[in-house]
Amino acid sequence: MPRVARQLVVPAVLGLVIGVVLAFQSGTSNSGLTQIPLGAYVTPIASDTAAALATADPPAGMKSPTTCDIIIPANPLSPQGLATPYQLTGPNGMTPAQSGCEMGNGGRLGAFVQATVLDPATGALSVYEPLVITQGTRPDTPDWKLDPPRIPADAVVTIDFGFSGSDLVQVGATPTTLADAHCVSGRAGSAFGQTSFCNGVNFFAAVRQAERKGRLKVPSPGTSDAIVPSGGDRGTGRSCPVIRNFEVAGLDPGESVTTTYLLNPLTGQTAPDNPTYQGYVAGATLLHNNSANAVLHEYVDPILGCTPFEAPDLSDANVPTSSEALDEIAAGAYQPKTAALVPENDKVVMDRGESDPAKTDLYREELGQAPVSAAASKSSSPAMYCQNLVDIQTPFLAANQKLLATGQSPVMATADNLLTFLADDLSASFTSLGCQQFRLTNPVTLKRNRAGVAIAAIFDTAVQTAP
């Protein structure tokens, strides 16, 4: 909750997908920033805070690409590699300044990295958030260094990436970095875009082995009396939702990195988001990733009386935290009978607008999900994903609308409360996934005020069937 409270007070656009992506924008253009490459500490003044930066215009002539490169350090799965900052820079030889690929521009082109660690001997899990800096700068820390996390020599690590732009291109610090760390960013000529991974396949194989041996016991997500059961046999009753529940499913289900960083708004330098550096980087802005899981954990779960699966954060004094991989572990251990897997009509796994089963499989296996098959397609083929989104999420929102309406909207410029926010996302997801092509009808009717903010929603809970 302290992390949640900090996030709520920072101007941002948080992106989640309980229907469609939105963006939590904290940190914007580096316009007006004084770049100090060597990490010299300067206390920001009031006018250099996030509120001031959010209104700044890009410098004249600055290009605004939606693609950036991220330089992955050597041996990224090792303790030293985890503690070595990743570097964000422009594509095709462009500098950060020329391209806008700077962490000070984090709300538009910022990159975020999150590692989840398994001790195969004990089944213990932990999280570590490697720092991303703008190429040519240093971490905003007293000695410009970060202490390597203490993890077992045989630890199995997975690394997940998120990006605020359109395409984040992995670049290895050495010619063999990407291959050695089993980094995956899509198929040849068809990238995933905002997301990519390192070593996910090996990590989830080790997780399953630890579960079979009884070393890893994933706690049940539990139930909540606050939840009104919905969806009949398709629904999950009063069970607390996991990330594969259609009650909370939508677009970009893999864009789920929950990493946050501190930004010195005067220098454009970044630091880990923990109490040590919060005091050091006075007046820091909090940078968020476009996360598909943050709304579930920070907004929906508290309202429903549910708790996400968490593990110690090695980059934040072992404070319990969630991660993309932890959410997939929990969803795999307690997968709903009708599971929302990454669908083939999600843009991250499509190739030139067409379904690509091989690319979908590549993406799913990095998250420990089942490949495309007749069994998986019963819930998550393009048509069935759309049908289940309509027939499971719609009645869930309708049945729980009184409770959800008491929740805060993650983005007040989009919707005035949590219910209207989720309804707006469901409606947008229906359209973006092309659900209308399966002879389905958008189940949500929204009322908006003059500013375009969703202020009311009507749900059509009639069961629909895709041909």
Tab-separated table of C-alpha atoms in Angstrom:
chain	number	residue	atom	x	y	z
A	1	MET	CA	0.000	0.000	0.000
A	2	PRO	CA	2.819	2.524	0.542
A	3	ARG	CA	3.848	1.957	-3.088
A	4	VAL	CA	0.216	2.419	-4.159
A	5	ALA	CA	-0.120	5.613	-2.165
A	6	ARG	CA	3.020	7.046	-3.745
A	7	GLN	CA	1.739	6.251	-7.195
A	8	LEU	CA	-1.643	7.831	-6.628
A	9	VAL	CA	-0.184	11.250	-5.908
A	10	VAL	CA	2.017	11.443	-8.987
A	11	PRO	CA	0.612	12.874	-12.233
A	12	ALA	CA	0.509	9.936	-14.572
A	13	VAL	CA	-1.304	7.898	-17.123
A	14	LEU	CA	-1.382	4.309	-16.016
A	15	GLY	CA	-1.908	1.773	-18.707
A	16	LEU	CA	-4.008	-1.220	-18.079
A	17	VAL	CA	-5.813	-3.561	-19.824
A	18	ILE	CA	-8.799	-4.716	-18.105
A	19	GLY	CA	-10.168	-3.749	-21.425
A	20	VAL	CA	-7.719	-1.583	-23.319
A	21	VAL	CA	-4.420	0.097	-22.624
A	22	LEU	CA	-4.297	3.506	-21.024
A	23	ALA	CA	-1.056	5.135	-20.070
A	24	PHE	CA	0.052	6.535	-16.725
A	25	GLN	CA	2.158	9.495	-17.746
A	26	SER	CA	4.590	10.702	-15.137
A	27	GLY	CA	7.609	12.174	-16.776
A	28	THR	CA	7.321	13.716	-20.172
A	29	SER	CA	9.549	15.498	-22.616
A	30	ASN	CA	13.010	16.467	-21.421
A	31	SER	CA	12.313	19.993	-22.621
A	32	GLY	CA	13.895	22.452	-20.238
A	33	LEU	CA	16.012	19.856	-18.427
A	34	THR	CA	19.667	20.451	-17.756
A	35	GLN	CA	21.445	17.194	-18.605
A	36	ILE	CA	24.284	16.464	-16.179
A	37	PRO	CA	25.897	13.249	-17.513
A	38	LEU	CA	28.143	12.430	-14.557
A	39	GLY	CA	25.337	12.093	-12.067
A	40	ALA	CA	26.025	15.240	-10.063
A	41	TYR	CA	23.272	15.744	-7.537
A	42	VAL	CA	21.135	18.861	-7.892
A	43	THR	CA	18.063	19.511	-5.770
A	44	PRO	CA	15.108	20.247	-8.077
A	45	ILE	CA	13.097	23.388	-7.498
A	46	ALA	CA	9.315	23.516	-7.481
A	47	SER	CA	8.983	24.518	-11.131
A	48	ASP	CA	10.899	21.412	-12.213
A	49	THR	CA	8.420	18.932	-10.790
A	50	ALA	CA	6.291	16.523	-12.810
A	51	ALA	CA	3.414	18.985	-13.042
A	52	ALA	CA	5.627	21.544	-14.739
A	53	LEU	CA	7.247	18.989	-17.046
A	54	ALA	CA	3.887	17.605	-18.094
A	55	THR	CA	3.061	20.878	-19.829
A	56	ALA	CA	6.440	21.363	-21.488
A	57	ASP	CA	6.657	21.262	-25.269
A	58	PRO	CA	9.369	19.279	-27.070
A	59	PRO	CA	12.331	21.340	-28.261
A	60	ALA	CA	11.935	22.781	-31.743
A	61	GLY	CA	13.035	20.307	-34.377
A	62	MET	CA	13.111	17.310	-32.012
A	63	LYS	CA	12.071	14.172	-33.815
A	64	SER	CA	9.416	12.047	-32.124
A	65	PRO	CA	9.924	8.422	-33.173
A	66	THR	CA	7.992	5.698	-31.433
A	67	THR	CA	10.919	3.273	-31.541
A	68	CYS	CA	13.869	3.204	-29.144
A	69	ASP	CA	16.802	0.864	-28.497
A	70	ILE	CA	17.609	-0.581	-25.092
A	71	ILE	CA	21.161	-1.773	-24.459
A	72	ILE	CA	21.133	-4.910	-22.313
A	73	PRO	CA	24.264	-5.304	-20.158
A	74	ALA	CA	26.522	-8.339	-20.373
A	75	ASN	CA	25.403	-11.362	-18.340
A	76	PRO	CA	22.017	-9.835	-17.504
A	77	LEU	CA	20.838	-12.930	-15.589
A	78	SER	CA	23.715	-12.687	-13.099
A	79	PRO	CA	23.767	-10.535	-9.922
A	80	GLN	CA	26.245	-8.134	-11.504
A	81	GLY	CA	24.226	-7.987	-14.703
A	82	LEU	CA	21.051	-7.223	-12.780
A	83	ALA	CA	22.803	-4.356	-10.991
A	84	THR	CA	24.262	-2.906	-14.202
A	85	PRO	CA	21.961	-0.193	-15.617
A	86	TYR	CA	20.260	-0.768	-18.936
A	87	GLN	CA	20.698	2.124	-21.370
A	88	LEU	CA	17.915	3.727	-23.363
A	89	THR	CA	18.939	5.347	-26.645
A	90	GLY	CA	17.661	6.254	-30.080
A	91	PRO	CA	17.255	3.820	-32.984
A	92	ASN	CA	19.550	3.559	-35.996
A	93	GLY	CA	22.381	5.494	-34.409
A	94	MET	CA	20.272	8.418	-33.222
A	95	THR	CA	21.270	9.892	-29.875
A	96	PRO	CA	18.824	10.081	-26.972
A	97	ALA	CA	18.496	13.837	-27.467
A	98	GLN	CA	17.858	13.528	-31.207
A	99	SER	CA	15.269	10.790	-30.800
A	100	GLY	CA	13.554	11.703	-27.543
A	101	CYS	CA	14.509	8.252	-26.211
A	102	GLU	CA	15.321	9.563	-22.754
A	103	MET	CA	14.044	8.430	-19.388
A	104	GLY	CA	13.071	12.034	-18.687
A	105	ASN	CA	10.560	11.431	-21.483
A	106	GLY	CA	9.405	8.287	-19.675
A	107	GLY	CA	5.693	8.774	-20.143
A	108	ARG	CA	6.133	8.703	-23.931
A	109	LEU	CA	9.296	6.738	-24.686
A	110	GLY	CA	10.473	5.339	-21.357
A	111	ALA	CA	11.659	1.744	-20.909
A	112	PHE	CA	11.104	-0.431	-17.833
A	113	VAL	CA	12.717	-3.711	-16.814
A	114	GLN	CA	11.644	-6.253	-14.200
A	115	ALA	CA	13.333	-9.487	-13.113
A	116	THR	CA	11.810	-12.353	-11.153
A	117	VAL	CA	14.142	-14.830	-9.474
A	118	LEU	CA	13.566	-18.480	-8.485
A	119	ASP	CA	15.762	-20.427	-6.069
A	120	PRO	CA	15.301	-23.951	-7.486
A	121	ALA	CA	16.553	-25.579	-4.276
A	122	THR	CA	13.906	-24.033	-2.048
A	123	GLY	CA	11.242	-22.693	-4.401
A	124	ALA	CA	11.708	-19.201	-2.975
A	125	LEU	CA	10.806	-16.352	-5.307
A	126	SER	CA	11.975	-12.751	-5.331
A	127	VAL	CA	11.788	-9.686	-7.543
A	128	TYR	CA	14.468	-7.241	-8.682
A	129	GLU	CA	13.971	-4.119	-10.775
A	130	PRO	CA	17.063	-3.352	-12.882
A	131	LEU	CA	17.501	0.367	-13.487
A	132	VAL	CA	17.151	1.934	-16.923
A	133	ILE	CA	19.139	5.117	-17.553
A	134	THR	CA	19.466	7.389	-20.550
A	135	GLN	CA	22.593	6.489	-22.508
A	136	GLY	CA	25.368	8.903	-21.591
A	137	THR	CA	24.135	9.466	-18.035
A	138	ARG	CA	24.746	7.648	-14.778
A	139	PRO	CA	22.380	6.503	-12.030
A	140	ASP	CA	21.335	9.287	-9.663
A	141	THR	CA	22.873	7.524	-6.674
A	142	PRO	CA	25.606	8.693	-4.287
A	143	ASP	CA	28.365	6.570	-5.851
A	144	TRP	CA	26.745	6.075	-9.277
A	145	LYS	CA	26.597	2.347	-8.577
A	146	LEU	CA	24.044	-0.223	-7.470
A	147	ASP	CA	24.746	-3.166	-5.209
A	148	PRO	CA	24.217	-6.554	-6.886
A	149	PRO	CA	21.319	-8.520	-5.371
A	150	ARG	CA	22.123	-11.591	-3.307
A	151	ILE	CA	20.733	-14.566	-5.186
A	152	PRO	CA	21.776	-18.252	-5.240
A	153	ALA	CA	24.465	-19.256	-7.709
A	154	ASP	CA	21.996	-21.556	-9.475
A	155	ALA	CA	19.087	-19.097	-9.415
A	156	VAL	CA	16.841	-19.044	-12.488
A	157	VAL	CA	15.984	-15.521	-13.602
A	158	THR	CA	13.450	-14.181	-16.075
A	159	ILE	CA	13.510	-10.588	-17.289
A	160	ASP	CA	10.486	-8.769	-18.689
A	161	PHE	CA	10.504	-5.468	-20.568
A	162	GLY	CA	7.932	-2.723	-20.985
A	163	PHE	CA	7.934	0.421	-23.101
A	164	SER	CA	5.835	3.573	-23.365
A	165	GLY	CA	6.318	3.936	-27.131
A	166	SER	CA	5.535	1.478	-29.907
A	167	ASP	CA	8.673	-0.617	-30.398
A	168	LEU	CA	11.556	-1.302	-28.024
A	169	VAL	CA	14.516	-2.931	-29.772
A	170	GLN	CA	16.868	-5.091	-27.697
A	171	VAL	CA	20.580	-4.468	-28.287
A	172	GLY	CA	23.239	-6.558	-26.520
A	173	ALA	CA	26.216	-4.924	-24.851
A	174	THR	CA	28.299	-7.746	-26.378
A	175	PRO	CA	27.748	-9.768	-29.556
A	176	THR	CA	26.527	-12.762	-27.528
A	177	THR	CA	24.520	-11.031	-24.785
A	178	LEU	CA	21.075	-11.642	-26.269
A	179	ALA	CA	21.724	-15.251	-27.229
A	180	ASP	CA	23.390	-16.129	-23.932
A	181	ALA	CA	20.423	-14.720	-21.952
A	182	HIS	CA	17.817	-16.287	-24.271
A	183	CYS	CA	16.325	-12.876	-25.068
A	184	VAL	CA	13.250	-12.857	-27.304
A	185	SER	CA	11.578	-9.862	-28.933
A	186	GLY	CA	9.490	-11.504	-31.656
A	187	ARG	CA	9.978	-13.401	-34.884
A	188	ALA	CA	12.267	-12.334	-37.701
A	189	GLY	CA	10.732	-9.260	-39.286
A	190	SER	CA	7.831	-9.203	-36.831
A	191	ALA	CA	8.604	-7.797	-33.386
A	192	PHE	CA	6.352	-7.934	-30.346
A	193	GLY	CA	6.622	-4.167	-30.059
A	194	GLN	CA	6.418	-2.739	-26.548
A	195	THR	CA	7.289	-5.983	-24.800
A	196	SER	CA	10.116	-8.486	-24.889
A	197	PHE	CA	11.663	-11.091	-22.634
A	198	CYS	CA	14.832	-12.854	-21.536
A	199	ASN	CA	14.902	-16.480	-20.319
A	200	GLY	CA	11.160	-16.822	-19.725
A	201	VAL	CA	10.956	-20.346	-21.132
A	202	ASN	CA	13.663	-21.691	-18.808
A	203	PHE	CA	12.226	-19.801	-15.840
A	204	PHE	CA	8.710	-21.215	-16.145
A	205	ALA	CA	10.073	-24.708	-16.767
A	206	ALA	CA	11.993	-24.394	-13.484
A	207	VAL	CA	8.857	-23.068	-11.757
A	208	ARG	CA	6.821	-26.053	-12.878
A	209	GLN	CA	9.548	-28.427	-11.710
A	210	ALA	CA	9.707	-26.722	-8.296
A	211	GLU	CA	5.924	-27.046	-8.020
A	212	ARG	CA	6.015	-30.744	-8.914
A	213	LYS	CA	8.685	-31.362	-6.267
A	214	GLY	CA	6.635	-29.509	-3.672
A	215	ARG	CA	9.282	-26.821	-3.182
A	216	LEU	CA	7.158	-24.020	-4.566
A	217	LYS	CA	3.674	-23.727	-3.126
A	218	VAL	CA	1.721	-20.866	-4.635
A	219	PRO	CA	-0.859	-19.433	-2.230
A	220	SER	CA	-4.473	-19.491	-3.309
A	221	PRO	CA	-5.871	-16.158	-4.493
A	222	GLY	CA	-8.774	-16.887	-2.140
A	223	THR	CA	-12.369	-15.741	-2.287
A	224	SER	CA	-14.181	-12.607	-1.241
A	225	ASP	CA	-17.714	-12.150	0.051
A	226	ALA	CA	-17.647	-8.670	-1.467
A	227	ILE	CA	-17.785	-10.175	-4.973
A	228	VAL	CA	-21.239	-10.759	-6.427
A	229	PRO	CA	-21.102	-14.010	-8.436
A	230	SER	CA	-21.808	-13.513	-12.129
A	231	GLY	CA	-21.624	-15.137	-15.538
A	232	GLY	CA	-23.299	-18.395	-14.549
A	233	ASP	CA	-21.188	-21.445	-15.357
A	234	ARG	CA	-18.763	-19.236	-17.268
A	235	GLY	CA	-17.962	-17.083	-14.258
A	236	THR	CA	-15.747	-17.877	-11.281
A	237	GLY	CA	-18.127	-17.066	-8.451
A	238	ARG	CA	-16.523	-15.302	-5.522
A	239	SER	CA	-12.964	-16.341	-6.392
A	240	CYS	CA	-10.496	-13.475	-6.435
A	241	PRO	CA	-9.445	-12.856	-10.042
A	242	VAL	CA	-6.006	-13.739	-11.383
A	243	ILE	CA	-4.570	-12.170	-14.514
A	244	ARG	CA	-6.073	-14.915	-16.727
A	245	ASN	CA	-9.632	-14.302	-15.538
A	246	PHE	CA	-11.917	-13.028	-18.282
A	247	GLU	CA	-13.537	-10.858	-15.624
A	248	VAL	CA	-10.412	-8.673	-15.831
A	249	ALA	CA	-9.073	-9.566	-19.288
A	250	GLY	CA	-8.518	-7.333	-22.279
A	251	LEU	CA	-5.869	-6.100	-24.643
A	252	ASP	CA	-2.116	-6.462	-24.272
A	253	PRO	CA	-2.228	-9.081	-21.521
A	254	GLY	CA	1.555	-9.424	-21.565
A	255	GLU	CA	2.284	-5.719	-21.090
A	256	SER	CA	2.387	-6.180	-17.373
A	257	VAL	CA	5.716	-4.996	-15.975
A	258	THR	CA	4.932	-3.132	-12.760
A	259	THR	CA	8.332	-1.425	-12.392
A	260	THR	CA	8.642	2.168	-11.209
A	261	TYR	CA	11.694	4.455	-11.176
A	262	LEU	CA	12.569	7.783	-9.614
A	263	LEU	CA	13.393	10.623	-12.008
A	264	ASN	CA	15.370	13.706	-11.038
A	265	PRO	CA	13.374	16.198	-13.126
A	266	LEU	CA	16.253	18.693	-13.189
A	267	THR	CA	18.949	16.354	-14.507
A	268	GLY	CA	16.889	13.688	-16.285
A	269	GLN	CA	18.694	10.965	-14.320
A	270	THR	CA	16.952	7.945	-12.842
A	271	ALA	CA	17.309	6.003	-9.607
A	272	PRO	CA	15.642	2.934	-8.062
A	273	ASP	CA	12.282	3.596	-6.426
A	274	ASN	CA	13.049	2.833	-2.792
A	275	PRO	CA	13.328	4.833	0.452
A	276	THR	CA	17.115	5.162	0.204
A	277	TYR	CA	16.969	7.115	-3.029
A	278	GLN	CA	13.658	8.864	-2.375
A	279	GLY	CA	15.492	10.921	0.226
A	280	TYR	CA	18.523	11.426	-1.983
A	281	VAL	CA	16.718	12.533	-5.134
A	282	ALA	CA	14.762	15.410	-3.633
A	283	GLY	CA	11.623	16.349	-5.545
A	284	ALA	CA	11.752	13.171	-7.608
A	285	THR	CA	9.084	12.286	-10.136
A	286	LEU	CA	7.797	8.699	-10.203
A	287	LEU	CA	7.963	6.994	-13.597
A	288	HIS	CA	5.475	4.207	-14.371
A	289	ASN	CA	5.386	1.584	-17.083
A	290	ASN	CA	2.305	0.940	-19.200
A	291	SER	CA	1.257	-1.980	-17.031
A	292	ALA	CA	-1.487	-4.468	-17.711
A	293	ASN	CA	-1.536	-5.687	-14.108
A	294	ALA	CA	-1.275	-2.502	-12.075
A	295	VAL	CA	-4.986	-1.632	-12.235
A	296	LEU	CA	-5.905	-5.119	-11.081
A	297	HIS	CA	-3.582	-4.994	-8.076
A	298	GLU	CA	-3.819	-1.349	-7.115
A	299	TYR	CA	-7.463	-0.589	-7.866
A	300	VAL	CA	-9.596	-3.693	-8.395
A	301	ASP	CA	-8.111	-6.054	-5.791
A	302	PRO	CA	-8.451	-3.589	-2.872
A	303	ILE	CA	-12.094	-2.885	-3.737
A	304	LEU	CA	-12.879	-6.619	-3.967
A	305	GLY	CA	-10.990	-7.445	-0.773
A	306	CYS	CA	-8.366	-9.512	-2.610
A	307	THR	CA	-4.562	-9.678	-2.385
A	308	PRO	CA	-2.128	-10.334	-5.263
A	309	PHE	CA	0.690	-12.884	-5.153
A	310	GLU	CA	3.823	-11.074	-3.962
A	311	ALA	CA	7.488	-11.794	-3.224
A	312	PRO	CA	10.355	-9.810	-1.625
A	313	ASP	CA	11.677	-6.978	-3.769
A	314	LEU	CA	15.475	-7.252	-3.592
A	315	SER	CA	15.785	-3.716	-4.969
A	316	ASP	CA	13.542	-2.281	-2.241
A	317	ALA	CA	14.687	-3.748	1.107
A	318	ASN	CA	12.656	-6.935	0.540
A	319	VAL	CA	9.322	-5.117	0.638
A	320	PRO	CA	6.697	-7.503	-0.839
A	321	THR	CA	5.750	-6.635	-4.402
A	322	SER	CA	4.102	-8.127	-7.450
A	323	SER	CA	5.624	-8.765	-10.867
A	324	GLU	CA	4.519	-9.899	-14.295
A	325	ALA	CA	6.048	-13.343	-13.771
A	326	LEU	CA	4.517	-13.741	-10.308
A	327	ASP	CA	1.087	-12.985	-11.753
A	328	GLU	CA	1.547	-15.631	-14.424
A	329	ILE	CA	2.720	-18.149	-11.814
A	330	ALA	CA	-0.406	-17.503	-9.743
A	331	ALA	CA	-2.605	-17.697	-12.828
A	332	GLY	CA	-0.998	-20.969	-13.867
A	333	ALA	CA	-1.420	-22.520	-10.444
A	334	TYR	CA	-5.050	-21.390	-10.128
A	335	GLN	CA	-6.071	-21.025	-13.742
A	336	PRO	CA	-9.788	-20.355	-14.244
A	337	LYS	CA	-11.743	-23.037	-16.067
A	338	THR	CA	-12.175	-20.566	-18.913
A	339	ALA	CA	-8.722	-19.008	-19.165
A	340	ALA	CA	-7.840	-15.784	-20.943
A	341	LEU	CA	-4.560	-16.537	-22.715
A	342	VAL	CA	-2.823	-14.097	-25.038
A	343	PRO	CA	-5.210	-14.172	-28.038
A	344	GLU	CA	-4.093	-14.430	-31.638
A	345	ASN	CA	-5.909	-11.172	-32.456
A	346	ASP	CA	-3.771	-9.175	-30.014
A	347	LYS	CA	-1.579	-6.786	-31.988
A	348	VAL	CA	1.615	-7.896	-30.210
A	349	VAL	CA	1.354	-11.390	-31.701
A	350	MET	CA	-0.083	-10.536	-35.105
A	351	ASP	CA	2.064	-10.206	-38.221
A	352	ARG	CA	1.079	-7.413	-40.587
A	353	GLY	CA	-2.492	-7.522	-39.341
A	354	GLU	CA	-2.821	-11.298	-39.683
A	355	SER	CA	-2.900	-14.005	-37.017
A	356	ASP	CA	0.441	-15.749	-36.498
A	357	PRO	CA	0.157	-18.912	-34.366
A	358	ALA	CA	3.941	-19.384	-34.205
A	359	LYS	CA	4.455	-15.842	-32.954
A	360	THR	CA	1.619	-16.303	-30.464
A	361	ASP	CA	3.273	-19.468	-29.159
A	362	LEU	CA	6.611	-17.692	-28.853
A	363	TYR	CA	4.992	-14.952	-26.787
A	364	ARG	CA	2.898	-17.266	-24.645
A	365	GLU	CA	5.770	-19.557	-23.691
A	366	GLU	CA	7.720	-16.591	-22.300
A	367	LEU	CA	4.802	-16.153	-19.872
A	368	GLY	CA	4.360	-19.824	-19.075
A	369	GLN	CA	1.106	-20.051	-21.032
A	370	ALA	CA	-0.157	-22.963	-23.115
A	371	PRO	CA	0.546	-22.844	-26.873
A	372	VAL	CA	-2.126	-22.516	-29.529
A	373	SER	CA	-4.052	-25.784	-29.669
A	374	ALA	CA	-7.573	-27.076	-29.967
A	375	ALA	CA	-7.848	-27.149	-26.166
A	376	ALA	CA	-6.506	-23.616	-25.660
A	377	SER	CA	-8.586	-22.269	-28.525
A	378	LYS	CA	-11.790	-23.276	-26.744
A	379	SER	CA	-11.306	-20.184	-24.598
A	380	SER	CA	-8.763	-18.016	-26.404
A	381	SER	CA	-9.143	-18.318	-30.155
A	382	PRO	CA	-9.911	-14.877	-31.610
A	383	ALA	CA	-13.638	-15.591	-31.743
A	384	MET	CA	-13.854	-17.309	-28.353
A	385	TYR	CA	-11.729	-14.675	-26.653
A	386	CYS	CA	-14.168	-12.032	-27.849
A	387	GLN	CA	-17.183	-14.117	-26.877
A	388	ASN	CA	-15.839	-14.772	-23.396
A	389	LEU	CA	-14.911	-11.119	-22.963
A	390	VAL	CA	-18.551	-10.239	-23.664
A	391	ASP	CA	-20.197	-13.096	-21.763
A	392	ILE	CA	-17.956	-13.105	-18.678
A	393	GLN	CA	-16.656	-9.581	-18.154
A	394	THR	CA	-19.924	-7.808	-18.930
A	395	PRO	CA	-22.021	-9.594	-16.285
A	396	PHE	CA	-19.168	-9.252	-13.790
A	397	LEU	CA	-19.153	-5.480	-14.181
A	398	ALA	CA	-22.937	-5.316	-14.137
A	399	ALA	CA	-23.295	-7.483	-11.017
A	400	ASN	CA	-20.564	-5.612	-9.133
A	401	GLN	CA	-21.242	-2.124	-10.444
A	402	LYS	CA	-22.380	-0.672	-7.109
A	403	LEU	CA	-19.112	-1.714	-5.429
A	404	LEU	CA	-16.858	-0.800	-8.357
A	405	ALA	CA	-18.451	2.634	-8.648
A	406	THR	CA	-17.042	3.464	-5.201
A	407	GLY	CA	-13.493	2.907	-6.475
A	408	GLN	CA	-11.152	5.560	-7.803
A	409	SER	CA	-10.615	5.815	-11.535
A	410	PRO	CA	-6.967	5.222	-12.490
A	411	VAL	CA	-7.297	8.088	-14.974
A	412	MET	CA	-9.822	10.783	-14.151
A	413	ALA	CA	-9.528	12.213	-17.669
A	414	THR	CA	-10.914	8.923	-19.013
A	415	ALA	CA	-13.607	8.008	-16.507
A	416	ASP	CA	-14.975	9.373	-13.250
A	417	ASN	CA	-14.756	6.158	-11.204
A	418	LEU	CA	-13.435	2.615	-11.380
A	419	LEU	CA	-16.647	1.179	-12.842
A	420	THR	CA	-16.869	3.624	-15.729
A	421	PHE	CA	-13.146	3.214	-16.330
A	422	LEU	CA	-13.485	-0.569	-16.659
A	423	ALA	CA	-16.600	-0.195	-18.795
A	424	ASP	CA	-14.770	2.195	-21.098
A	425	ASP	CA	-11.907	-0.292	-21.408
A	426	LEU	CA	-14.234	-3.194	-22.166
A	427	SER	CA	-15.929	-1.193	-24.901
A	428	ALA	CA	-12.603	-0.157	-26.427
A	429	SER	CA	-11.243	-3.710	-26.221
A	430	PHE	CA	-14.259	-5.035	-28.079
A	431	THR	CA	-13.535	-2.697	-30.967
A	432	SER	CA	-9.743	-3.002	-30.961
A	433	LEU	CA	-9.836	-6.795	-31.007
A	434	GLY	CA	-12.234	-6.702	-33.938
A	435	CYS	CA	-14.916	-8.580	-32.004
A	436	GLN	CA	-17.645	-7.189	-34.246
A	437	GLN	CA	-16.371	-9.393	-37.083
A	438	PHE	CA	-17.596	-12.406	-35.118
A	439	ARG	CA	-21.198	-11.143	-35.218
A	440	LEU	CA	-21.013	-9.940	-31.653
A	441	THR	CA	-22.443	-6.668	-30.392
A	442	ASN	CA	-20.610	-4.258	-28.109
A	443	PRO	CA	-22.240	-4.895	-24.709
A	444	VAL	CA	-21.448	-1.463	-23.256
A	445	THR	CA	-23.206	1.856	-23.802
A	446	LEU	CA	-21.310	4.781	-22.301
A	447	LYS	CA	-22.452	8.251	-21.349
A	448	ARG	CA	-19.790	10.954	-21.474
A	449	ASN	CA	-19.670	14.539	-20.329
A	450	ARG	CA	-18.602	17.437	-22.542
A	451	ALA	CA	-14.947	16.720	-21.802
A	452	GLY	CA	-15.312	13.161	-23.083
A	453	VAL	CA	-15.049	11.575	-19.634
A	454	ALA	CA	-17.139	8.413	-19.146
A	455	ILE	CA	-19.642	9.160	-16.355
A	456	ALA	CA	-22.167	6.308	-16.715
A	457	ALA	CA	-22.439	2.874	-18.322
A	458	ILE	CA	-25.255	0.556	-19.306
A	459	PHE	CA	-24.462	-3.149	-19.714
A	460	ASP	CA	-26.251	-5.589	-22.006
A	461	THR	CA	-25.764	-8.932	-20.253
A	462	ALA	CA	-27.551	-11.044	-22.854
A	463	VAL	CA	-25.471	-14.097	-23.725
A	464	GLN	CA	-23.877	-13.838	-27.169
A	465	THR	CA	-22.385	-16.595	-29.306
A	466	ALA	CA	-19.686	-16.225	-31.926
A	467	PRO	CA	-20.167	-18.419	-35.036
